[in-house]
């Protein structure tokens, strides 16, 4: 994991001159090397391939205008490998039918998002216990004295020998008013508080999984009171997640905002509004999200 601010600065440096089409050994900084799994033994060709591949992969999650601007800025697009940054900006401006000033702003926006994604998600090198989620279903009941959260997950092992799933939940700072019961799929391993507001735990599997093998599990969380919860429920995946299904039963009809691909810092920021979503006559909402980007937040916030 790397610092977002350092990545932003290094990406802004990298876009200058010929971008990735030039000599990159001295222009790819330490944070970007970490984010792109560049080793000390890599030469210019390997560095260019790793950085281009990583940025291209992250850029695939951006809106089209930001993606085009980013790939042009770094000279990743073969059609935009002009020797000067301003020339690549003009190329993108022509393609997007925008003026160059607007495209420069889009490049800055893209760099912000790329840095957020790279600093919040694993590097290009998979871990020995690599896995991804194919489906995550969360049902939350808030109209009881003690709130309940039921999580059902289906994962696929990306390597042989997967023995556990590292997971975590966020709680209000200084609180640990939650108990977890595995209904099926493994044994809970308490890793304690990883931060002031994050409880880490693992699901120890009954046997090692082979690469490509799927596994299902379910965990029931019980909280002592509504105050033990944030006024939001979001999924911020560490690994790729293909689908996330969220149901919340409020017992009333609060104002609800949907968060889709939000930065983590935006989840509790009142200035970030999200889009409104109606609560039905039963006091419930049902949301579905597809192809979640690791490190970004998906879910709902209410007041």
PDB file of C-alpha atoms in Angstrom:
ATOM      1  CA  UNK A   1       0.000   0.000   0.000  1.00  0.00           C
ATOM      2  CA  UNK A   2       1.278   3.478  -0.831  1.00  0.00           C
ATOM      3  CA  UNK A   3       0.469   7.064   0.077  1.00  0.00           C
ATOM      4  CA  UNK A   4      -2.039   8.750  -2.218  1.00  0.00           C
ATOM      5  CA  UNK A   5      -0.444  12.226  -2.048  1.00  0.00           C
ATOM      6  CA  UNK A   6       2.946  10.859  -3.079  1.00  0.00           C
ATOM      7  CA  UNK A   7       1.404   8.966  -5.980  1.00  0.00           C
ATOM      8  CA  UNK A   8      -0.368  12.080  -7.242  1.00  0.00           C
ATOM      9  CA  UNK A   9       2.888  13.999  -7.321  1.00  0.00           C
ATOM     10  CA  UNK A  10       4.757  11.183  -9.051  1.00  0.00           C
ATOM     11  CA  UNK A  11       2.024  10.759 -11.667  1.00  0.00           C
ATOM     12  CA  UNK A  12       2.081  14.485 -12.407  1.00  0.00           C
ATOM     13  CA  UNK A  13       5.831  14.234 -12.927  1.00  0.00           C
ATOM     14  CA  UNK A  14       5.477  11.186 -15.154  1.00  0.00           C
ATOM     15  CA  UNK A  15       3.038  12.862 -17.548  1.00  0.00           C
ATOM     16  CA  UNK A  16       5.606  15.493 -18.537  1.00  0.00           C
ATOM     17  CA  UNK A  17       7.741  15.292 -21.657  1.00  0.00           C
ATOM     18  CA  UNK A  18       7.343  12.001 -23.507  1.00  0.00           C
ATOM     19  CA  UNK A  19       5.495  10.320 -20.640  1.00  0.00           C
ATOM     20  CA  UNK A  20       5.955   6.557 -20.635  1.00  0.00           C
ATOM     21  CA  UNK A  21       7.249   6.688 -24.213  1.00  0.00           C
ATOM     22  CA  UNK A  22      10.506   8.255 -22.970  1.00  0.00           C
ATOM     23  CA  UNK A  23      13.187   7.041 -20.591  1.00  0.00           C
ATOM     24  CA  UNK A  24      11.414   6.058 -17.408  1.00  0.00           C
ATOM     25  CA  UNK A  25      14.122   4.684 -15.097  1.00  0.00           C
ATOM     26  CA  UNK A  26      14.587   7.970 -13.251  1.00  0.00           C
ATOM     27  CA  UNK A  27      11.034   9.266 -13.670  1.00  0.00           C
ATOM     28  CA  UNK A  28       9.074   6.488 -11.978  1.00  0.00           C
ATOM     29  CA  UNK A  29       9.181   7.355  -8.294  1.00  0.00           C
ATOM     30  CA  UNK A  30       9.265   4.973  -5.305  1.00  0.00           C
ATOM     31  CA  UNK A  31       5.519   5.087  -4.629  1.00  0.00           C
ATOM     32  CA  UNK A  32       4.669   4.341  -8.234  1.00  0.00           C
ATOM     33  CA  UNK A  33       7.239   1.535  -8.286  1.00  0.00           C
ATOM     34  CA  UNK A  34       5.560  -0.026  -5.270  1.00  0.00           C
ATOM     35  CA  UNK A  35       2.073   0.371  -6.745  1.00  0.00           C
ATOM     36  CA  UNK A  36       3.194  -1.243 -10.010  1.00  0.00           C
ATOM     37  CA  UNK A  37       5.346  -4.011  -8.470  1.00  0.00           C
ATOM     38  CA  UNK A  38       8.533  -2.670 -10.092  1.00  0.00           C
ATOM     39  CA  UNK A  39      11.619  -4.382  -8.675  1.00  0.00           C
ATOM     40  CA  UNK A  40      15.148  -3.022  -8.287  1.00  0.00           C
ATOM     41  CA  UNK A  41      16.364  -5.370 -11.057  1.00  0.00           C
ATOM     42  CA  UNK A  42      13.844  -4.211 -13.661  1.00  0.00           C
ATOM     43  CA  UNK A  43      15.224  -2.386 -16.690  1.00  0.00           C
ATOM     44  CA  UNK A  44      13.584   0.321 -18.767  1.00  0.00           C
ATOM     45  CA  UNK A  45      11.433  -2.051 -20.837  1.00  0.00           C
ATOM     46  CA  UNK A  46      10.134  -3.952 -17.798  1.00  0.00           C
ATOM     47  CA  UNK A  47       9.415  -0.733 -15.910  1.00  0.00           C
ATOM     48  CA  UNK A  48       7.497   0.706 -18.853  1.00  0.00           C
ATOM     49  CA  UNK A  49       5.469  -2.505 -19.278  1.00  0.00           C
ATOM     50  CA  UNK A  50       4.604  -2.793 -15.586  1.00  0.00           C
ATOM     51  CA  UNK A  51       3.642   0.852 -15.142  1.00  0.00           C
ATOM     52  CA  UNK A  52       1.702   0.983 -18.418  1.00  0.00           C
ATOM     53  CA  UNK A  53      -0.123  -2.243 -17.577  1.00  0.00           C
ATOM     54  CA  UNK A  54      -1.025  -1.135 -14.062  1.00  0.00           C
ATOM     55  CA  UNK A  55      -2.220   2.319 -15.106  1.00  0.00           C
ATOM     56  CA  UNK A  56      -4.182   0.866 -18.028  1.00  0.00           C
ATOM     57  CA  UNK A  57      -5.875  -1.616 -15.698  1.00  0.00           C
ATOM     58  CA  UNK A  58      -6.797   1.097 -13.192  1.00  0.00           C
ATOM     59  CA  UNK A  59      -7.912   3.458 -15.964  1.00  0.00           C
ATOM     60  CA  UNK A  60     -10.390   0.850 -17.212  1.00  0.00           C
ATOM     61  CA  UNK A  61     -12.512   1.714 -14.159  1.00  0.00           C
ATOM     62  CA  UNK A  62     -12.675   5.421 -15.063  1.00  0.00           C
ATOM     63  CA  UNK A  63     -15.426   7.174 -17.035  1.00  0.00           C
ATOM     64  CA  UNK A  64     -14.577   7.310 -20.733  1.00  0.00           C
ATOM     65  CA  UNK A  65     -13.463  10.944 -20.809  1.00  0.00           C
ATOM     66  CA  UNK A  66     -11.109  10.487 -17.848  1.00  0.00           C
ATOM     67  CA  UNK A  67      -9.789   7.214 -19.261  1.00  0.00           C
ATOM     68  CA  UNK A  68      -8.989   8.772 -22.645  1.00  0.00           C
ATOM     69  CA  UNK A  69      -7.351  11.776 -20.982  1.00  0.00           C
ATOM     70  CA  UNK A  70      -5.215   9.594 -18.694  1.00  0.00           C
ATOM     71  CA  UNK A  71      -4.021   7.182 -21.390  1.00  0.00           C
ATOM     72  CA  UNK A  72      -3.115  10.112 -23.606  1.00  0.00           C
ATOM     73  CA  UNK A  73      -1.382  12.075 -20.839  1.00  0.00           C
ATOM     74  CA  UNK A  74       1.016   9.229 -20.059  1.00  0.00           C
ATOM     75  CA  UNK A  75       1.479   8.325 -23.750  1.00  0.00           C
ATOM     76  CA  UNK A  76       0.008   4.876 -23.158  1.00  0.00           C
ATOM     77  CA  UNK A  77      -2.344   5.208 -26.138  1.00  0.00           C
ATOM     78  CA  UNK A  78      -0.324   4.371 -29.243  1.00  0.00           C
ATOM     79  CA  UNK A  79      -2.093   7.150 -31.179  1.00  0.00           C
ATOM     80  CA  UNK A  80      -1.036   9.733 -28.584  1.00  0.00           C
ATOM     81  CA  UNK A  81       2.709   9.182 -28.356  1.00  0.00           C
ATOM     82  CA  UNK A  82       3.661  12.691 -29.349  1.00  0.00           C
ATOM     83  CA  UNK A  83       6.861  14.008 -27.757  1.00  0.00           C
ATOM     84  CA  UNK A  84       5.179  16.802 -25.771  1.00  0.00           C
ATOM     85  CA  UNK A  85       2.462  16.655 -23.125  1.00  0.00           C
ATOM     86  CA  UNK A  86       0.614  19.580 -24.710  1.00  0.00           C
ATOM     87  CA  UNK A  87       0.486  17.698 -28.013  1.00  0.00           C
ATOM     88  CA  UNK A  88      -1.079  14.681 -26.317  1.00  0.00           C
ATOM     89  CA  UNK A  89      -3.605  16.954 -24.633  1.00  0.00           C
ATOM     90  CA  UNK A  90      -4.578  18.414 -28.018  1.00  0.00           C
ATOM     91  CA  UNK A  91      -4.964  14.886 -29.424  1.00  0.00           C
ATOM     92  CA  UNK A  92      -7.312  13.929 -26.562  1.00  0.00           C
ATOM     93  CA  UNK A  93      -9.198  17.210 -26.921  1.00  0.00           C
ATOM     94  CA  UNK A  94      -9.864  16.437 -30.585  1.00  0.00           C
ATOM     95  CA  UNK A  95     -11.015  12.906 -29.799  1.00  0.00           C
ATOM     96  CA  UNK A  96     -13.320  14.021 -26.966  1.00  0.00           C
ATOM     97  CA  UNK A  97     -14.497  17.158 -28.782  1.00  0.00           C
ATOM     98  CA  UNK A  98     -13.406  19.338 -25.874  1.00  0.00           C
ATOM     99  CA  UNK A  99     -11.009  22.245 -25.607  1.00  0.00           C
ATOM    100  CA  UNK A 100      -7.460  21.541 -24.301  1.00  0.00           C
ATOM    101  CA  UNK A 101      -8.091  23.400 -21.037  1.00  0.00           C
ATOM    102  CA  UNK A 102     -10.971  21.048 -20.233  1.00  0.00           C
ATOM    103  CA  UNK A 103      -8.827  18.015 -21.057  1.00  0.00           C
ATOM    104  CA  UNK A 104      -6.064  19.218 -18.735  1.00  0.00           C
ATOM    105  CA  UNK A 105      -8.633  19.366 -15.951  1.00  0.00           C
ATOM    106  CA  UNK A 106      -9.762  15.842 -16.865  1.00  0.00           C
ATOM    107  CA  UNK A 107      -6.151  14.660 -16.634  1.00  0.00           C
ATOM    108  CA  UNK A 108      -5.886  16.135 -13.138  1.00  0.00           C
ATOM    109  CA  UNK A 109      -9.154  14.436 -12.142  1.00  0.00           C
ATOM    110  CA  UNK A 110      -7.963  11.135 -13.607  1.00  0.00           C
ATOM    111  CA  UNK A 111      -4.674  11.334 -11.709  1.00  0.00           C
ATOM    112  CA  UNK A 112      -6.580  11.886  -8.446  1.00  0.00           C
ATOM    113  CA  UNK A 113      -8.717   8.790  -9.040  1.00  0.00           C
ATOM    114  CA  UNK A 114      -5.826   6.643 -10.268  1.00  0.00           C
ATOM    115  CA  UNK A 115      -3.858   7.518  -7.134  1.00  0.00           C
ATOM    116  CA  UNK A 116      -6.858   6.684  -4.966  1.00  0.00           C
ATOM    117  CA  UNK A 117      -7.303   3.315  -6.653  1.00  0.00           C
ATOM    118  CA  UNK A 118      -3.603   2.451  -6.591  1.00  0.00           C
ATOM    119  CA  UNK A 119      -3.209   3.415  -2.928  1.00  0.00           C
ATOM    120  CA  UNK A 120      -6.346   1.534  -1.862  1.00  0.00           C
ATOM    121  CA  UNK A 121      -5.987  -1.704  -3.803  1.00  0.00           C
ATOM    122  CA  UNK A 122      -3.331  -4.409  -4.033  1.00  0.00           C
ATOM    123  CA  UNK A 123      -0.387  -4.006  -6.382  1.00  0.00           C
ATOM    124  CA  UNK A 124      -0.061  -5.906  -9.624  1.00  0.00           C
ATOM    125  CA  UNK A 125       1.614  -8.798  -7.812  1.00  0.00           C
ATOM    126  CA  UNK A 126      -1.016 -11.129  -6.291  1.00  0.00           C
ATOM    127  CA  UNK A 127      -0.580 -12.321  -2.744  1.00  0.00           C
ATOM    128  CA  UNK A 128      -0.073 -16.015  -1.956  1.00  0.00           C
ATOM    129  CA  UNK A 129      -3.645 -16.156  -0.632  1.00  0.00           C
ATOM    130  CA  UNK A 130      -5.292 -14.424  -3.569  1.00  0.00           C
ATOM    131  CA  UNK A 131      -9.053 -14.579  -4.083  1.00  0.00           C
ATOM    132  CA  UNK A 132     -11.921 -12.506  -5.395  1.00  0.00           C
ATOM    133  CA  UNK A 133     -15.620 -12.191  -4.603  1.00  0.00           C
ATOM    134  CA  UNK A 134     -18.161 -13.241  -7.202  1.00  0.00           C
ATOM    135  CA  UNK A 135     -21.182 -12.265  -5.125  1.00  0.00           C
ATOM    136  CA  UNK A 136     -21.724 -10.507  -1.809  1.00  0.00           C
ATOM    137  CA  UNK A 137     -25.177 -10.154  -0.267  1.00  0.00           C
ATOM    138  CA  UNK A 138     -25.773  -8.063   2.850  1.00  0.00           C
ATOM    139  CA  UNK A 139     -29.114  -7.826   4.647  1.00  0.00           C
ATOM    140  CA  UNK A 140     -29.345  -5.257   7.445  1.00  0.00           C
ATOM    141  CA  UNK A 141     -32.210  -5.018   9.955  1.00  0.00           C
ATOM    142  CA  UNK A 142     -32.417  -1.777  11.942  1.00  0.00           C
ATOM    143  CA  UNK A 143     -35.985  -1.916  13.307  1.00  0.00           C
ATOM    144  CA  UNK A 144     -34.989  -4.230  16.175  1.00  0.00           C
ATOM    145  CA  UNK A 145     -33.565  -3.293  19.564  1.00  0.00           C
ATOM    146  CA  UNK A 146     -30.302  -4.962  18.535  1.00  0.00           C
ATOM    147  CA  UNK A 147     -29.457  -4.431  14.836  1.00  0.00           C
ATOM    148  CA  UNK A 148     -28.605  -7.487  12.750  1.00  0.00           C
ATOM    149  CA  UNK A 149     -26.419  -7.762   9.663  1.00  0.00           C
ATOM    150  CA  UNK A 150     -26.345 -10.959   7.619  1.00  0.00           C
ATOM    151  CA  UNK A 151     -23.476 -11.309   5.155  1.00  0.00           C
ATOM    152  CA  UNK A 152     -23.442 -14.049   2.521  1.00  0.00           C
ATOM    153  CA  UNK A 153     -20.400 -14.311   0.274  1.00  0.00           C
ATOM    154  CA  UNK A 154     -19.262 -16.459  -2.631  1.00  0.00           C
ATOM    155  CA  UNK A 155     -15.572 -16.284  -3.508  1.00  0.00           C
ATOM    156  CA  UNK A 156     -13.225 -17.899  -6.017  1.00  0.00           C
ATOM    157  CA  UNK A 157      -9.631 -18.817  -5.214  1.00  0.00           C
ATOM    158  CA  UNK A 158      -7.108 -17.268  -7.606  1.00  0.00           C
ATOM    159  CA  UNK A 159      -4.255 -19.528  -6.450  1.00  0.00           C
ATOM    160  CA  UNK A 160      -3.842 -23.028  -5.088  1.00  0.00           C
ATOM    161  CA  UNK A 161      -3.729 -23.486  -1.330  1.00  0.00           C
ATOM    162  CA  UNK A 162      -6.128 -20.764  -0.179  1.00  0.00           C
ATOM    163  CA  UNK A 163      -6.783 -21.444   3.512  1.00  0.00           C
ATOM    164  CA  UNK A 164      -8.390 -18.271   4.877  1.00  0.00           C
ATOM    165  CA  UNK A 165     -10.143 -15.056   3.909  1.00  0.00           C
ATOM    166  CA  UNK A 166      -8.953 -11.806   5.495  1.00  0.00           C
ATOM    167  CA  UNK A 167     -11.956  -9.596   6.220  1.00  0.00           C
ATOM    168  CA  UNK A 168     -12.786  -6.513   8.269  1.00  0.00           C
ATOM    169  CA  UNK A 169     -15.704  -4.327   9.360  1.00  0.00           C
ATOM    170  CA  UNK A 170     -15.707  -0.659  10.309  1.00  0.00           C
ATOM    171  CA  UNK A 171     -17.366   0.550  13.496  1.00  0.00           C
ATOM    172  CA  UNK A 172     -17.612   3.936  15.222  1.00  0.00           C
ATOM    173  CA  UNK A 173     -14.219   4.857  16.708  1.00  0.00           C
ATOM    174  CA  UNK A 174     -13.624   3.287  20.086  1.00  0.00           C
ATOM    175  CA  UNK A 175     -16.579   0.862  19.800  1.00  0.00           C
ATOM    176  CA  UNK A 176     -16.547  -2.915  19.576  1.00  0.00           C
ATOM    177  CA  UNK A 177     -20.215  -3.593  20.344  1.00  0.00           C
ATOM    178  CA  UNK A 178     -20.559  -6.432  17.868  1.00  0.00           C
ATOM    179  CA  UNK A 179     -20.524 -10.207  17.922  1.00  0.00           C
ATOM    180  CA  UNK A 180     -20.088 -12.381  14.852  1.00  0.00           C
ATOM    181  CA  UNK A 181     -21.352 -15.924  14.284  1.00  0.00           C
ATOM    182  CA  UNK A 182     -20.334 -18.024  11.306  1.00  0.00           C
ATOM    183  CA  UNK A 183     -23.461 -19.751  10.024  1.00  0.00           C
ATOM    184  CA  UNK A 184     -21.536 -21.818   7.506  1.00  0.00           C
ATOM    185  CA  UNK A 185     -18.317 -21.850   5.520  1.00  0.00           C
ATOM    186  CA  UNK A 186     -15.485 -21.855   8.056  1.00  0.00           C
ATOM    187  CA  UNK A 187     -14.269 -20.771  11.479  1.00  0.00           C
ATOM    188  CA  UNK A 188     -13.966 -17.168  12.685  1.00  0.00           C
ATOM    189  CA  UNK A 189     -10.495 -15.958  13.718  1.00  0.00           C
ATOM    190  CA  UNK A 190     -10.509 -12.691  15.667  1.00  0.00           C
ATOM    191  CA  UNK A 191      -7.606 -10.426  14.607  1.00  0.00           C
ATOM    192  CA  UNK A 192      -8.589  -7.625  16.968  1.00  0.00           C
ATOM    193  CA  UNK A 193      -8.832  -3.917  16.205  1.00  0.00           C
ATOM    194  CA  UNK A 194      -6.646  -3.092  13.192  1.00  0.00           C
ATOM    195  CA  UNK A 195      -7.396   0.613  13.665  1.00  0.00           C
ATOM    196  CA  UNK A 196      -9.495   2.746  15.990  1.00  0.00           C
ATOM    197  CA  UNK A 197     -12.571   2.110  13.842  1.00  0.00           C
ATOM    198  CA  UNK A 198     -11.803  -1.187  12.066  1.00  0.00           C
ATOM    199  CA  UNK A 199     -12.168  -4.709  13.451  1.00  0.00           C
ATOM    200  CA  UNK A 200     -10.210  -7.307  11.532  1.00  0.00           C
ATOM    201  CA  UNK A 201     -11.091 -10.975  11.386  1.00  0.00           C
ATOM    202  CA  UNK A 202     -10.445 -13.961   9.175  1.00  0.00           C
ATOM    203  CA  UNK A 203     -12.547 -16.854   8.007  1.00  0.00           C
ATOM    204  CA  UNK A 204     -10.452 -20.000   8.341  1.00  0.00           C
ATOM    205  CA  UNK A 205     -11.558 -22.505   5.714  1.00  0.00           C
ATOM    206  CA  UNK A 206     -12.017 -26.193   6.581  1.00  0.00           C
ATOM    207  CA  UNK A 207      -9.675 -27.229   3.753  1.00  0.00           C
ATOM    208  CA  UNK A 208      -7.364 -25.536   1.228  1.00  0.00           C
ATOM    209  CA  UNK A 209      -9.007 -24.425  -1.992  1.00  0.00           C
ATOM    210  CA  UNK A 210      -7.552 -24.978  -5.444  1.00  0.00           C
ATOM    211  CA  UNK A 211      -7.232 -22.233  -8.023  1.00  0.00           C
ATOM    212  CA  UNK A 212     -10.598 -21.576  -9.665  1.00  0.00           C
ATOM    213  CA  UNK A 213     -12.524 -23.316  -6.883  1.00  0.00           C
ATOM    214  CA  UNK A 214     -15.470 -21.421  -5.399  1.00  0.00           C
ATOM    215  CA  UNK A 215     -16.562 -21.276  -1.771  1.00  0.00           C
ATOM    216  CA  UNK A 216     -19.613 -19.921   0.052  1.00  0.00           C
ATOM    217  CA  UNK A 217     -19.866 -18.561   3.574  1.00  0.00           C
ATOM    218  CA  UNK A 218     -22.282 -16.677   5.779  1.00  0.00           C
ATOM    219  CA  UNK A 219     -21.661 -14.571   8.876  1.00  0.00           C
ATOM    220  CA  UNK A 220     -24.282 -13.027  11.184  1.00  0.00           C
ATOM    221  CA  UNK A 221     -23.303  -9.825  12.996  1.00  0.00           C
ATOM    222  CA  UNK A 222     -25.275  -8.770  16.070  1.00  0.00           C
ATOM    223  CA  UNK A 223     -24.876  -5.301  17.555  1.00  0.00           C
ATOM    224  CA  UNK A 224     -25.814  -4.170  21.033  1.00  0.00           C
ATOM    225  CA  UNK A 225     -27.615  -1.001  19.915  1.00  0.00           C
ATOM    226  CA  UNK A 226     -28.164   1.253  16.885  1.00  0.00           C
ATOM    227  CA  UNK A 227     -25.475   3.601  18.241  1.00  0.00           C
ATOM    228  CA  UNK A 228     -22.907   0.874  17.548  1.00  0.00           C
ATOM    229  CA  UNK A 229     -23.393   1.506  13.820  1.00  0.00           C
ATOM    230  CA  UNK A 230     -22.383   4.248  11.435  1.00  0.00           C
ATOM    231  CA  UNK A 231     -25.387   5.797   9.605  1.00  0.00           C
ATOM    232  CA  UNK A 232     -24.252   4.026   6.463  1.00  0.00           C
ATOM    233  CA  UNK A 233     -23.621   0.578   5.072  1.00  0.00           C
ATOM    234  CA  UNK A 234     -21.011   0.319   2.366  1.00  0.00           C
ATOM    235  CA  UNK A 235     -18.746  -2.282   0.845  1.00  0.00           C
ATOM    236  CA  UNK A 236     -15.147  -1.221   0.216  1.00  0.00           C
ATOM    237  CA  UNK A 237     -13.656  -4.349  -1.391  1.00  0.00           C
ATOM    238  CA  UNK A 238      -9.981  -5.165  -0.958  1.00  0.00           C
ATOM    239  CA  UNK A 239     -10.205  -7.707  -3.780  1.00  0.00           C
ATOM    240  CA  UNK A 240     -12.245  -7.480  -7.016  1.00  0.00           C
ATOM    241  CA  UNK A 241     -15.956  -7.986  -6.400  1.00  0.00           C
ATOM    242  CA  UNK A 242     -18.297  -8.878  -9.244  1.00  0.00           C
ATOM    243  CA  UNK A 243     -21.619  -8.097  -7.541  1.00  0.00           C
ATOM    244  CA  UNK A 244     -22.906  -6.607  -4.296  1.00  0.00           C
ATOM    245  CA  UNK A 245     -26.554  -6.889  -3.247  1.00  0.00           C
ATOM    246  CA  UNK A 246     -27.644  -4.693  -0.316  1.00  0.00           C
ATOM    247  CA  UNK A 247     -30.944  -4.699   1.559  1.00  0.00           C
ATOM    248  CA  UNK A 248     -31.626  -2.437   4.546  1.00  0.00           C
ATOM    249  CA  UNK A 249     -34.797  -2.479   6.647  1.00  0.00           C
ATOM    250  CA  UNK A 250     -35.078   0.806   8.549  1.00  0.00           C
ATOM    251  CA  UNK A 251     -38.492   0.546  10.161  1.00  0.00           C
ATOM    252  CA  UNK A 252     -39.006   4.151   9.086  1.00  0.00           C
ATOM    253  CA  UNK A 253     -38.383   6.272   6.015  1.00  0.00           C
ATOM    254  CA  UNK A 254     -35.129   8.216   6.425  1.00  0.00           C
ATOM    255  CA  UNK A 255     -33.453  10.222   3.679  1.00  0.00           C
ATOM    256  CA  UNK A 256     -31.185   7.780   1.823  1.00  0.00           C
ATOM    257  CA  UNK A 257     -28.309   8.532  -0.518  1.00  0.00           C
ATOM    258  CA  UNK A 258     -26.614   5.939  -2.725  1.00  0.00           C
ATOM    259  CA  UNK A 259     -22.822   5.838  -2.830  1.00  0.00           C
ATOM    260  CA  UNK A 260     -21.422   4.180  -5.943  1.00  0.00           C
ATOM    261  CA  UNK A 261     -17.692   4.234  -6.565  1.00  0.00           C
ATOM    262  CA  UNK A 262     -17.115   6.904  -3.894  1.00  0.00           C
ATOM    263  CA  UNK A 263     -13.763   7.568  -2.250  1.00  0.00           C
ATOM    264  CA  UNK A 264     -13.603   6.179   1.296  1.00  0.00           C
ATOM    265  CA  UNK A 265     -13.177   9.658   2.737  1.00  0.00           C
ATOM    266  CA  UNK A 266     -16.451  10.699   1.046  1.00  0.00           C
ATOM    267  CA  UNK A 267     -18.577   8.115   2.860  1.00  0.00           C
ATOM    268  CA  UNK A 268     -18.887  10.201   6.035  1.00  0.00           C
ATOM    269  CA  UNK A 269     -18.347  13.587   4.389  1.00  0.00           C
ATOM    270  CA  UNK A 270     -21.660  15.539   4.408  1.00  0.00           C
ATOM    271  CA  UNK A 271     -20.463  17.546   1.412  1.00  0.00           C
ATOM    272  CA  UNK A 272     -20.566  14.370  -0.696  1.00  0.00           C
ATOM    273  CA  UNK A 273     -24.241  13.914  -1.448  1.00  0.00           C
ATOM    274  CA  UNK A 274     -24.582  10.838  -3.627  1.00  0.00           C
ATOM    275  CA  UNK A 275     -27.827  10.206  -5.456  1.00  0.00           C
ATOM    276  CA  UNK A 276     -31.174  10.038  -3.598  1.00  0.00           C
ATOM    277  CA  UNK A 277     -33.005   6.731  -3.271  1.00  0.00           C
ATOM    278  CA  UNK A 278     -36.589   6.228  -2.172  1.00  0.00           C
ATOM    279  CA  UNK A 279     -37.434   4.045   0.845  1.00  0.00           C
ATOM    280  CA  UNK A 280     -40.456   1.846   0.109  1.00  0.00           C
ATOM    281  CA  UNK A 281     -43.629   1.624   2.181  1.00  0.00           C
ATOM    282  CA  UNK A 282     -42.136  -1.220   4.254  1.00  0.00           C
ATOM    283  CA  UNK A 283     -39.239   0.985   5.279  1.00  0.00           C
ATOM    284  CA  UNK A 284     -36.763  -0.917   3.091  1.00  0.00           C
ATOM    285  CA  UNK A 285     -34.275  -0.330   0.289  1.00  0.00           C
ATOM    286  CA  UNK A 286     -32.708  -2.799  -2.136  1.00  0.00           C
ATOM    287  CA  UNK A 287     -29.592  -1.862  -4.086  1.00  0.00           C
ATOM    288  CA  UNK A 288     -27.478  -3.802  -6.582  1.00  0.00           C
ATOM    289  CA  UNK A 289     -23.950  -2.984  -7.697  1.00  0.00           C
ATOM    290  CA  UNK A 290     -21.855  -4.687 -10.381  1.00  0.00           C
ATOM    291  CA  UNK A 291     -18.089  -4.888 -10.998  1.00  0.00           C
ATOM    292  CA  UNK A 292     -16.954  -3.053  -7.884  1.00  0.00           C
ATOM    293  CA  UNK A 293     -13.536  -1.389  -7.985  1.00  0.00           C
ATOM    294  CA  UNK A 294     -11.227  -2.358  -5.082  1.00  0.00           C
ATOM    295  CA  UNK A 295     -10.699   0.539  -2.715  1.00  0.00           C
ATOM    296  CA  UNK A 296     -13.887   2.444  -3.616  1.00  0.00           C
ATOM    297  CA  UNK A 297     -17.137   2.494  -1.619  1.00  0.00           C
ATOM    298  CA  UNK A 298     -20.544   1.160  -2.692  1.00  0.00           C
ATOM    299  CA  UNK A 299     -23.699   1.247  -0.590  1.00  0.00           C
ATOM    300  CA  UNK A 300     -26.033   3.683   1.150  1.00  0.00           C
ATOM    301  CA  UNK A 301     -25.968   6.488   3.700  1.00  0.00           C
ATOM    302  CA  UNK A 302     -28.987   7.767   5.607  1.00  0.00           C
ATOM    303  CA  UNK A 303     -30.070  10.551   7.923  1.00  0.00           C
TER     304      UNK A 303
END
